[in-house]
Coordinates of C-alpha atoms in Angstrom, one line a residue:
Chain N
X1 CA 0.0 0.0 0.0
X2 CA 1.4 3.5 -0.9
X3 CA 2.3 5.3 2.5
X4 CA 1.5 9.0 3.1
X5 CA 3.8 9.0 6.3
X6 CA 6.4 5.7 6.7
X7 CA 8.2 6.4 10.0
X8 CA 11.3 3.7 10.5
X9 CA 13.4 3.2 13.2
X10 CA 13.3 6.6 14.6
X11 CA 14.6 7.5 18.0
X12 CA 14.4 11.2 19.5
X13 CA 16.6 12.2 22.1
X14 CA 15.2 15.5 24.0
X15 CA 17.6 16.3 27.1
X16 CA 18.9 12.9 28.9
X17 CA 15.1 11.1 28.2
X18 CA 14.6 9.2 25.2
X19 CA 11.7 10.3 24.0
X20 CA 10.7 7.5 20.8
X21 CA 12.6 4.5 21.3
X22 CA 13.1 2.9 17.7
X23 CA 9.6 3.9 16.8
X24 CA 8.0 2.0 13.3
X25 CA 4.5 3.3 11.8
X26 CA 3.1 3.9 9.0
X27 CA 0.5 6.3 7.7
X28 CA -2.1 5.0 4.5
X29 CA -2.9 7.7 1.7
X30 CA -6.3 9.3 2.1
X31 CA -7.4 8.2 5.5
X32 CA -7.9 9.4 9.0
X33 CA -5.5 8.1 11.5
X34 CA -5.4 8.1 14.9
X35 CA -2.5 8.7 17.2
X36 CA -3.6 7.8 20.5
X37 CA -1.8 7.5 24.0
X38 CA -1.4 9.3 27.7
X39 CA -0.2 12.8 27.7
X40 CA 4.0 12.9 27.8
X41 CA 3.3 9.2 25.6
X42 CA 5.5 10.9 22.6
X43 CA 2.4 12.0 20.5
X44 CA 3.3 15.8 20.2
X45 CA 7.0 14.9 19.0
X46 CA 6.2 12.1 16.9
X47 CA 4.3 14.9 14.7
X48 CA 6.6 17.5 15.1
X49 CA 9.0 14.2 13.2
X50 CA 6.8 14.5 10.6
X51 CA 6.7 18.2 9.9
X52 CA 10.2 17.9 10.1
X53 CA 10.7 20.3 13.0
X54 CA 11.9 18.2 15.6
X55 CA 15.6 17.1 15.8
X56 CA 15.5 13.0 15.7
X57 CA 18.5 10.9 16.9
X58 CA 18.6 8.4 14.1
X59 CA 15.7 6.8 12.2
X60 CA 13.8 8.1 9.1
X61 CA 10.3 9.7 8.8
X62 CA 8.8 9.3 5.2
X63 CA 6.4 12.2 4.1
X64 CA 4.6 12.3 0.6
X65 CA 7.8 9.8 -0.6
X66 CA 10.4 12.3 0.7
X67 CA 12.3 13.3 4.1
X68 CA 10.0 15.0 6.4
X69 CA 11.1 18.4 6.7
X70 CA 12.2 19.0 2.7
X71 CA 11.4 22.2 1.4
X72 CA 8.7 20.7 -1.5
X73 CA 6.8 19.4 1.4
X74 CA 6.0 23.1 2.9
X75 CA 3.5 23.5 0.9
X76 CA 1.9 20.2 0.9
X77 CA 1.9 19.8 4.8
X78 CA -0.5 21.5 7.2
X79 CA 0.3 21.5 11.0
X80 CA -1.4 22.1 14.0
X81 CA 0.1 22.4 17.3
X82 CA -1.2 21.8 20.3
X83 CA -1.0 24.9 21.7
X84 CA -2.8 27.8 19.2
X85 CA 0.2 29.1 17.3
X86 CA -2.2 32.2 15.8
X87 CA -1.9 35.8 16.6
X88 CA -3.4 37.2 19.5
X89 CA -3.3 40.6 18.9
X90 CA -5.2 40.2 15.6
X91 CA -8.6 38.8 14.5
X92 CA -9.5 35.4 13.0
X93 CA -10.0 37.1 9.6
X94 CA -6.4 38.6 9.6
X95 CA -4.6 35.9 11.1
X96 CA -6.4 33.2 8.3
X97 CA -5.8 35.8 5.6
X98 CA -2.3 36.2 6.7
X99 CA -1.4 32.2 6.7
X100 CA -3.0 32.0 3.3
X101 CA -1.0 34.4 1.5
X102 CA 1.9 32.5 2.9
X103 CA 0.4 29.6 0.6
X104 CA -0.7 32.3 -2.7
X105 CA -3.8 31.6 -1.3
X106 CA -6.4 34.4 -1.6
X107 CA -9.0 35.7 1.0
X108 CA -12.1 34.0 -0.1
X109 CA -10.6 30.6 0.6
X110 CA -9.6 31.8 3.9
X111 CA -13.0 33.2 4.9
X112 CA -14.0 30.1 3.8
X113 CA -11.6 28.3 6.5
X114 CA -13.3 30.2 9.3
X115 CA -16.8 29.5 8.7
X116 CA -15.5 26.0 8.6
X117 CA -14.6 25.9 11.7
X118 CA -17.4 27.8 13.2
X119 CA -16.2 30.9 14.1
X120 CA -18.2 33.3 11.2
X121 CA -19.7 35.2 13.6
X122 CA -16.6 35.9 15.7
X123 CA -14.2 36.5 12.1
X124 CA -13.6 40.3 13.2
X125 CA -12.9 39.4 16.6
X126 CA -9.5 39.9 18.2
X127 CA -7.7 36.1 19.2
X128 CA -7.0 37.4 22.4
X129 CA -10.5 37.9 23.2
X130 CA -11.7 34.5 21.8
X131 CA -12.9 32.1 24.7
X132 CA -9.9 28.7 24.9
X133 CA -12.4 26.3 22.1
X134 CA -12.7 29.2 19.6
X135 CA -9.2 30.1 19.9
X136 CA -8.2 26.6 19.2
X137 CA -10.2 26.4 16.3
X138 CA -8.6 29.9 15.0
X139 CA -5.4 28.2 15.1
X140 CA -7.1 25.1 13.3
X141 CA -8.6 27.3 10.3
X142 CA -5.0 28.6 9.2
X143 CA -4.0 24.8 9.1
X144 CA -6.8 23.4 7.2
X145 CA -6.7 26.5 4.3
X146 CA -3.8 25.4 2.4
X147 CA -5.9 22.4 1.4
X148 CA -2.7 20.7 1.9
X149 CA -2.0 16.9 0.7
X150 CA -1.4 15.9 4.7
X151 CA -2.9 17.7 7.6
X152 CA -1.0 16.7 11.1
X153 CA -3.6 17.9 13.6
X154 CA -2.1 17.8 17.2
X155 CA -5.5 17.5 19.9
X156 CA -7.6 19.8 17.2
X157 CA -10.8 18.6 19.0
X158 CA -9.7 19.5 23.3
X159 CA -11.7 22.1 24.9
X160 CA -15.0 21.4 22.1
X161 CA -18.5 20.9 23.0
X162 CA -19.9 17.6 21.8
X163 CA -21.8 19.1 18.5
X164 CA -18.8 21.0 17.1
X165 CA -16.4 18.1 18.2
X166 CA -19.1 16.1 16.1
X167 CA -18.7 18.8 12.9
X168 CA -15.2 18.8 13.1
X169 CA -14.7 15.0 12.5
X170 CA -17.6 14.9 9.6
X171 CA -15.0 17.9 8.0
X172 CA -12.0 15.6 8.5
X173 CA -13.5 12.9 7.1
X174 CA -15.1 14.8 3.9
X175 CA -11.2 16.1 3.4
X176 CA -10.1 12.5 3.5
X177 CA -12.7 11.5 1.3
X178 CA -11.4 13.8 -1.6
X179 CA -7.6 12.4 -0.7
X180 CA -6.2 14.2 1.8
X181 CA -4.4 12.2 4.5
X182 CA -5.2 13.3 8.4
X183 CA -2.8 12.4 11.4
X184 CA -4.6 13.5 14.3
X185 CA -4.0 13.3 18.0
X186 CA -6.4 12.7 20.8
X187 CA -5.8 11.7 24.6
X188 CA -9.4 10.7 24.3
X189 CA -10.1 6.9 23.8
X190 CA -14.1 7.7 22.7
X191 CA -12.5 9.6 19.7
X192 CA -10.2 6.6 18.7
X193 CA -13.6 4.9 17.6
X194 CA -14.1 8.0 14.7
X195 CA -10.6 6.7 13.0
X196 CA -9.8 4.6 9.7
X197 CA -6.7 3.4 11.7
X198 CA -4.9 3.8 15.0
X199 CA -1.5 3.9 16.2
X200 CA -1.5 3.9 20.1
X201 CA 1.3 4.8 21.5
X202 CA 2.8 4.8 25.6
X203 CA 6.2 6.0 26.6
X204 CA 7.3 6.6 22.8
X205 CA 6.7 2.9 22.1
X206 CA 4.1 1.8 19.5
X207 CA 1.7 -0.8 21.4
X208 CA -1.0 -1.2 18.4
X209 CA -1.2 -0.4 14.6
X210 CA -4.1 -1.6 13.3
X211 CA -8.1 -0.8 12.2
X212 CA -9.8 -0.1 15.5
X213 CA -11.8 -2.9 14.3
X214 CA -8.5 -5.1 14.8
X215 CA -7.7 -3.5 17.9
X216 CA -11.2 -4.6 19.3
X217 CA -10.9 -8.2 17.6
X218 CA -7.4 -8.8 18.9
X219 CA -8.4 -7.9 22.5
X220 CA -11.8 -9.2 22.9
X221 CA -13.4 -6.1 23.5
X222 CA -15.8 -3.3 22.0
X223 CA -14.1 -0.7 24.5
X224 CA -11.3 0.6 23.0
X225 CA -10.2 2.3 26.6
X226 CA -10.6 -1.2 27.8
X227 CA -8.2 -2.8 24.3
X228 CA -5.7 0.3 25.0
X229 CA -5.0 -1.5 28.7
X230 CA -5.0 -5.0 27.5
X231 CA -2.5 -4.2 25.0
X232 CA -0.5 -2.0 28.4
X233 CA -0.8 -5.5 29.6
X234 CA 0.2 -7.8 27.5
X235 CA 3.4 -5.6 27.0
X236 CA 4.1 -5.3 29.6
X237 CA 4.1 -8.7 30.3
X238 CA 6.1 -9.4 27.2
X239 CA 8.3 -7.2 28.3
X240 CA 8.9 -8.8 31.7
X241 CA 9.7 -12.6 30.1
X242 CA 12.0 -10.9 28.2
X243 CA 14.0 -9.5 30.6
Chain O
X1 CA 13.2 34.3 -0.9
X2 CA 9.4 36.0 -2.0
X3 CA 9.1 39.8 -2.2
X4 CA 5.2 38.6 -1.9
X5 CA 5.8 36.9 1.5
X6 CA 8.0 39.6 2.8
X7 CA 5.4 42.3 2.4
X8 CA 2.5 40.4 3.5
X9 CA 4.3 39.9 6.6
X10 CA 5.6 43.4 6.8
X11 CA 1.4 44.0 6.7
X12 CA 0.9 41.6 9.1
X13 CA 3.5 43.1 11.9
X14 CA 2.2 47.0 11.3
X15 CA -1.5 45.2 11.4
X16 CA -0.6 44.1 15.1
X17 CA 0.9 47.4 15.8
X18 CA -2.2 49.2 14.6
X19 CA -4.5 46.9 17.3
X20 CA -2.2 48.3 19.6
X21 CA -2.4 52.8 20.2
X22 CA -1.1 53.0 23.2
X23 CA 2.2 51.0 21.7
X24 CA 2.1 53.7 18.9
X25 CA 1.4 56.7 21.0
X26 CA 4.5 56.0 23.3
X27 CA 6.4 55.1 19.9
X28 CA 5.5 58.6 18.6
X29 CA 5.1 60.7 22.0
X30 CA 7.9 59.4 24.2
X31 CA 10.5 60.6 22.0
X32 CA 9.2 64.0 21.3
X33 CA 9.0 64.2 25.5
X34 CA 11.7 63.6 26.0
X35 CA 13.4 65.8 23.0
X36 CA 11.6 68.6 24.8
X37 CA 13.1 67.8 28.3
X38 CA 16.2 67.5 27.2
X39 CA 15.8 71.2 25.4
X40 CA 15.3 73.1 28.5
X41 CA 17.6 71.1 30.5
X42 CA 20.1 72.5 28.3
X43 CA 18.0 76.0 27.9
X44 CA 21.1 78.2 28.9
X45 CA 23.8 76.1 26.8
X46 CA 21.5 76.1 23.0
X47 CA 24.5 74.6 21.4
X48 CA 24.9 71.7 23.7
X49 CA 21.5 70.9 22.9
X50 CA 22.2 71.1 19.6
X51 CA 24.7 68.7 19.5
X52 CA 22.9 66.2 22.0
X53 CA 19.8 66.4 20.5
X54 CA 20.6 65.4 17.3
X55 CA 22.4 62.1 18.9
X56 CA 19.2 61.5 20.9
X57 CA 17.2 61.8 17.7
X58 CA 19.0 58.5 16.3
X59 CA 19.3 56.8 19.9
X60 CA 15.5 56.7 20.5
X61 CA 14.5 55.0 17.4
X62 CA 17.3 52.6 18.3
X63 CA 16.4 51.8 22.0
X64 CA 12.4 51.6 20.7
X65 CA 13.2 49.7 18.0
X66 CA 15.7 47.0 20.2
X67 CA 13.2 46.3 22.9
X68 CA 9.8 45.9 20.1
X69 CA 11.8 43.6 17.7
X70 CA 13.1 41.5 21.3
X71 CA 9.6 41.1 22.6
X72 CA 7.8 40.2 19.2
X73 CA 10.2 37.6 18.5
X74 CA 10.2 35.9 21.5
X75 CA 6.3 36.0 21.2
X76 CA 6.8 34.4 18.0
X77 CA 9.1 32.0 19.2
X78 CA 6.8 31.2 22.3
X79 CA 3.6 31.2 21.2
X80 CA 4.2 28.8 18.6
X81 CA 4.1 31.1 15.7
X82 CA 7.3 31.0 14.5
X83 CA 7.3 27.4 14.6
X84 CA 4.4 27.2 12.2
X85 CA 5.9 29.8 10.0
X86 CA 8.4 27.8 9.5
X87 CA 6.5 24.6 8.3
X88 CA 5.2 26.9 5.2
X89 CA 6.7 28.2 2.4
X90 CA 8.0 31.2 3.7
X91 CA 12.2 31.7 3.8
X92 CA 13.5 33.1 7.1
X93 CA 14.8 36.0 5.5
X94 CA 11.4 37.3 4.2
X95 CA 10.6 37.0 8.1
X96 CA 13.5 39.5 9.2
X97 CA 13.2 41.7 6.1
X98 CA 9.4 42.0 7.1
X99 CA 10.3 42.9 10.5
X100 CA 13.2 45.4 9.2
X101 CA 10.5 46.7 6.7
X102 CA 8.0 46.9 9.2
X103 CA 9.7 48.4 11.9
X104 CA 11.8 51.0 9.4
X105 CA 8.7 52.6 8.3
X106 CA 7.4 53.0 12.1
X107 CA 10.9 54.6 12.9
X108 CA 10.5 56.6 9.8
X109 CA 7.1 58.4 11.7
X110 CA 8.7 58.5 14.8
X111 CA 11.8 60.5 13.3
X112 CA 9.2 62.4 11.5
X113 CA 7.5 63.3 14.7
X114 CA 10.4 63.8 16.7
X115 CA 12.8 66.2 14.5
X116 CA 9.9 67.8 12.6
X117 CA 8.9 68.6 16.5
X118 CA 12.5 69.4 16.9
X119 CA 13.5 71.8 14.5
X120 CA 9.8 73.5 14.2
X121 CA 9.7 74.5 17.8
X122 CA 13.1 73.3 19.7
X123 CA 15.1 75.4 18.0
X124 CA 17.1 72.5 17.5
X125 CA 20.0 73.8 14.6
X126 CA 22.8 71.0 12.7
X127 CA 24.8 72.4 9.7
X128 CA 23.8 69.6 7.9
X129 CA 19.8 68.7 6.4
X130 CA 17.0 67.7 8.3
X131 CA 16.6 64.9 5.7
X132 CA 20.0 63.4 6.6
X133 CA 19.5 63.2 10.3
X134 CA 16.1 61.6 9.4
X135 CA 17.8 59.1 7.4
X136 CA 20.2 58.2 9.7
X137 CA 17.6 58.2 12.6
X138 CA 15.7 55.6 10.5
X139 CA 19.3 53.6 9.8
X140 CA 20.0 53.4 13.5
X141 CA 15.9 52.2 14.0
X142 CA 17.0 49.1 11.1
X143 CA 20.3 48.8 13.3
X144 CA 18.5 48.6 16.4
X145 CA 15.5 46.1 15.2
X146 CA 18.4 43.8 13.9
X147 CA 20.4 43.5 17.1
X148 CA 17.0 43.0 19.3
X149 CA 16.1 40.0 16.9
X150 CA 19.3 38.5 17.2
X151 CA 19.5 39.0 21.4
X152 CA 15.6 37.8 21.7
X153 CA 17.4 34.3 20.8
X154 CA 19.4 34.4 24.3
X155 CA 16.0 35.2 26.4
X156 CA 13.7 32.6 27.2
X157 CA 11.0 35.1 29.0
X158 CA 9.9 38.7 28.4
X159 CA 11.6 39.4 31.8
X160 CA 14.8 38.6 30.1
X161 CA 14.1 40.0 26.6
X162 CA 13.3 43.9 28.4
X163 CA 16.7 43.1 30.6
X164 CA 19.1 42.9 27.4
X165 CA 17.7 46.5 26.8
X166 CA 20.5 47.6 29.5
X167 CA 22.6 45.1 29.3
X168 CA 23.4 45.4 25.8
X169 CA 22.1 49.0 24.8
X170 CA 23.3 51.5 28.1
X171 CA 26.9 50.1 27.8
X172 CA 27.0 51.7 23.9
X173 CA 24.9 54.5 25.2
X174 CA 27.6 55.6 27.8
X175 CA 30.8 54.7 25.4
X176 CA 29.6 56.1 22.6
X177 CA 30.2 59.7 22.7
X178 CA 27.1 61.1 24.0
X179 CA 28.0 62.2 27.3
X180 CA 31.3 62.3 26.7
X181 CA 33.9 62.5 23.9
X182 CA 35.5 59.1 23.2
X183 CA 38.9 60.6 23.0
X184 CA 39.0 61.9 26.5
X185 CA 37.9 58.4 28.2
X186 CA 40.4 55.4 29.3
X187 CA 41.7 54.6 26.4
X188 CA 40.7 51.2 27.0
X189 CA 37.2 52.3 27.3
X190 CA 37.6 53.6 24.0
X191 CA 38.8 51.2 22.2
X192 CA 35.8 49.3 23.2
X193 CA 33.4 51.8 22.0
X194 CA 35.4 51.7 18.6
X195 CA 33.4 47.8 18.0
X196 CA 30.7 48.7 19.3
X197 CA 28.0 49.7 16.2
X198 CA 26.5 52.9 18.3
X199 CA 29.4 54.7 18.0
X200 CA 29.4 55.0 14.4
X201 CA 25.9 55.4 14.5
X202 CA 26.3 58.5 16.9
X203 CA 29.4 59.8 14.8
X204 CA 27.6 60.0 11.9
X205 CA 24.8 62.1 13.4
X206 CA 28.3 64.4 14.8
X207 CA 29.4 64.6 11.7
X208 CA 25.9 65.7 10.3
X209 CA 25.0 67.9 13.0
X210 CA 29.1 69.5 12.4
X211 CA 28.9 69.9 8.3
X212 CA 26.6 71.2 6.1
X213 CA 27.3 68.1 3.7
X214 CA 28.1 64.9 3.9
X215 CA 31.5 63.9 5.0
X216 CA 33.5 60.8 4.6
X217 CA 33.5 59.9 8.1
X218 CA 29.8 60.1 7.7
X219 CA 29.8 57.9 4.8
X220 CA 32.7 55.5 6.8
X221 CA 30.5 55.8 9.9
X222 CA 27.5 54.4 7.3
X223 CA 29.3 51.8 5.6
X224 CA 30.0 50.1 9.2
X225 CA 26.4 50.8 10.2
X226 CA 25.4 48.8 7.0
X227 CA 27.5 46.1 7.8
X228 CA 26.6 45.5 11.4
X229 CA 23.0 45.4 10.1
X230 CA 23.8 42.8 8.1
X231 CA 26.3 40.9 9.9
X232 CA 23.4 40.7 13.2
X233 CA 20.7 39.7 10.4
X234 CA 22.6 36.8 9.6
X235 CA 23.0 35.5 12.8
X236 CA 20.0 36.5 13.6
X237 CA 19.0 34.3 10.9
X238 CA 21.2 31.8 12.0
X239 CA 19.0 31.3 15.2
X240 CA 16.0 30.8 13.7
X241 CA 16.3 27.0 13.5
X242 CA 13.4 24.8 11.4
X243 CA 14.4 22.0 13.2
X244 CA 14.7 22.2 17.1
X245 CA 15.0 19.4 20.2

């Protein structure tokens, strides 16, 4: 199968901790994956491997069939961080319309952006007097307007209510239904369940790979909170025969 | 490198300056203030005002100019921004030549304000034009922006960022031949002041303030302002690193 993000081998050093520890995954073309796992699990710098902004220790990370980080990739890659990375002492409109010309991108599109997200009525409102949900979503508008190939979406959906959280998966699903490829983070379990695939992930080690559909076969249950321990488990257990 | 990028960004920096007045009325009202104060302190000595008003008119777009450019880019660096910046298209350079864009035409209406304030109503008098003091007002701004880009990558807080202001800016202010003639100092002190950029800075505003037309020690003290610009873009540009641990 052709890979939108093949990461091999890759170990990140931050400080004295090992962060990944010889981390394998892969990414399929035109669906919406899941990286789940515990806060501090690795998720954030996993994705900042693949936006090629994080210094790795050896490994390689695969993007769009070249090194993550190469400058053709710029264009095609749309990241979100974790925390909003907008501009708080402007509005939506001018933070989105900024971003876009970035891309060539004219102001239609990003108007269009905002009222994806949901924040239309609040467009000429300055980021630093958005409530926490609609700032995130600011941030989340100047990712999604480059209509980029791969969108790497770290926790887009913390701090929504249940209806928009709702909206916001429909839209990443429509965009993965015209081809683009979505990587996106969660520390929720009950959002694994909305995902073509998962990787789950603790202490920078992958513990599953698979169609949450597998995940629930293989552990013989429909919880996937519950299949997320098993698998803690039964690693740890491996683990422990090992040594 | 995109002209296209630089200039949206350069629209984009005076965009967040216009959302903040009270940052623009101390930009344009401080130095005029203090021009004024610094008048009638001197009100019995007219020519010693002359000669330190003139420096003071190319010092305050520096100072202003050193703390904004510190405190933006340790915003962008913290709040993320930067970070995304640099997972698009845009070149690090057409960041820093939209912040030396940006932040050249604010110092170019704060020199307007202050020495069009100056010389209308201050009495303030240099042999040489108005125009070349402006100019050099708005060089020492550029100068200024540059080295508060490249010191905002040794501060990790705001605190730190406002600190460098006297650590790095009062040490050039007191060497470099505004309160004192260089010559007359320890003559270690002054070979210091001779690498530090200030002082060619100041001397050129001497040198305008001395003759009615350019000199070449102007045009010396220019050519090393130039350079210092772009020797502290470049490492300023060498700090802004896509890839970090």
């Amino acid at each position: 199968m052709d890979h939108a993000i093949a990461v091999d081998d890759l170990v990140v050093v931050r400080g004295k901790r090992t962060v990944l520890h010889n981390l394998n995954c892969t990414v399929p073309r035109g669906s919406v994956t899941g990286l789940l796992g515990p806060s501090g699990s690795g998720k954030t710098t996993l994705m900042r491997c693949v936006v090629g902004v994080q210094k790795i220790k050896s490994g390689t990370v695969t993007v769009l069939g070249q090194p993550a980080g190469s400058p053709a990739l710029r264009r095609n890659v749309g990241y979100l961080t974790q925390a909003p990375s907008v501009y708080a002492d402007l509005t939506v409109r001018e933070n989105a319309r900024y971003f876009a010309s970035l891309y060539g991108i004219g102001h239609r599109q990003a108007d269009q952006s905002i009222i994806d997200v949901g924040l239309r009525e609040a467009a000429d409102q300055l980021v630093s007097t958005l409530s926490g949900g609609q700032h995130a979503r600011a941030s989340l508008a100047c990712a999604l307007l480059s209509k980029p190939d791969l969108l790497v979406l770290d926790e887009p959906t913390v701090g929504q209510d249940p209806v928009l959280r709702n909206d916001l998966w429909q839209q990443f699903h429509a965009l993965a239904a015209e081809g683009t490829t979505l990587l996106v983070s969660s520390h929720v379990m009950d959002e694994a369940g909305r995902c073509e695939r998962l990787i789950l992930i603790r202490e920078g080690r992958v513990v599953a790979d698979d169609t949450p559909a597998a995940v629930r076969a293989a552990t013989g249950t429909d919880d996937l909170e519950e299949a997320f321990l098993r698998l803690v488990l039964a690693q740890q257990k491996h683990q422990k025969v090992v040594a | 490198m995109s002209a296209r990028i630089t200039l949206f960004t350069t629209a984009r920096i005076l965009r967040q300056l216009r959302h903040d007045p009270r940052t623009i009325g101390l930009l344009l009202v401080v130095p005029t203030l203090l021009l004024t104060l610094m008048r009638y302190v001197f009100d019995s000595q007219p020519a010693i005002f002359d000669r330190v008003g003139v420096i003071m008119l190319g010092v305050f777009p520096f100072i202003a100019m050193f703390l904004i450019t510190s405190v933006a880019m340790l915003r962008e660096r913290t709040t993320g921004t930067l970070e995304r910046l640099l997972t698009t298209p845009m070149h690090k350079l057409d960041l820093l030549f939209g912040y030396g864009l940006a932040f050249a035409l604010a110092a170019a209406a704060q020199a307007a304000v202050a020495a069009g304030l100056g010389y209308a109503l201050l009495d303030l008098n240099t042999s040489g034009s108005a125009w070349a003091v402006a100019g050099l007002a708005i060089g020492n701004a550029v100068l200024g922006m540059a080295i508060g880009l490249l010191v905002s990558a040794f501060a990790s807080s705001e605190f730190q960022a406002v600190q460098f202001m006297p650590a790095f800016v009062l040490p050039q202010m007191l060497l470099c031949g505004l309160i004192w003639p260089r010559d007359q100092m320890a003559g270690w002190l002054e070979k210091l002041s001779n690498v530090m950029p200030m002082t060619y800075a100041v001397d050129a505003l001497i040198e305008v303030s001395r003759h009615a037309d350019p000199t070449r020690t102007m045009w010396r003290d220019v050519a090393v302002v130039v350079g210092c610009i772009v020797v502290a873009l470049l490492l300023g540009a060498a700090t802004l690193r896509r890839r970090t641990a």
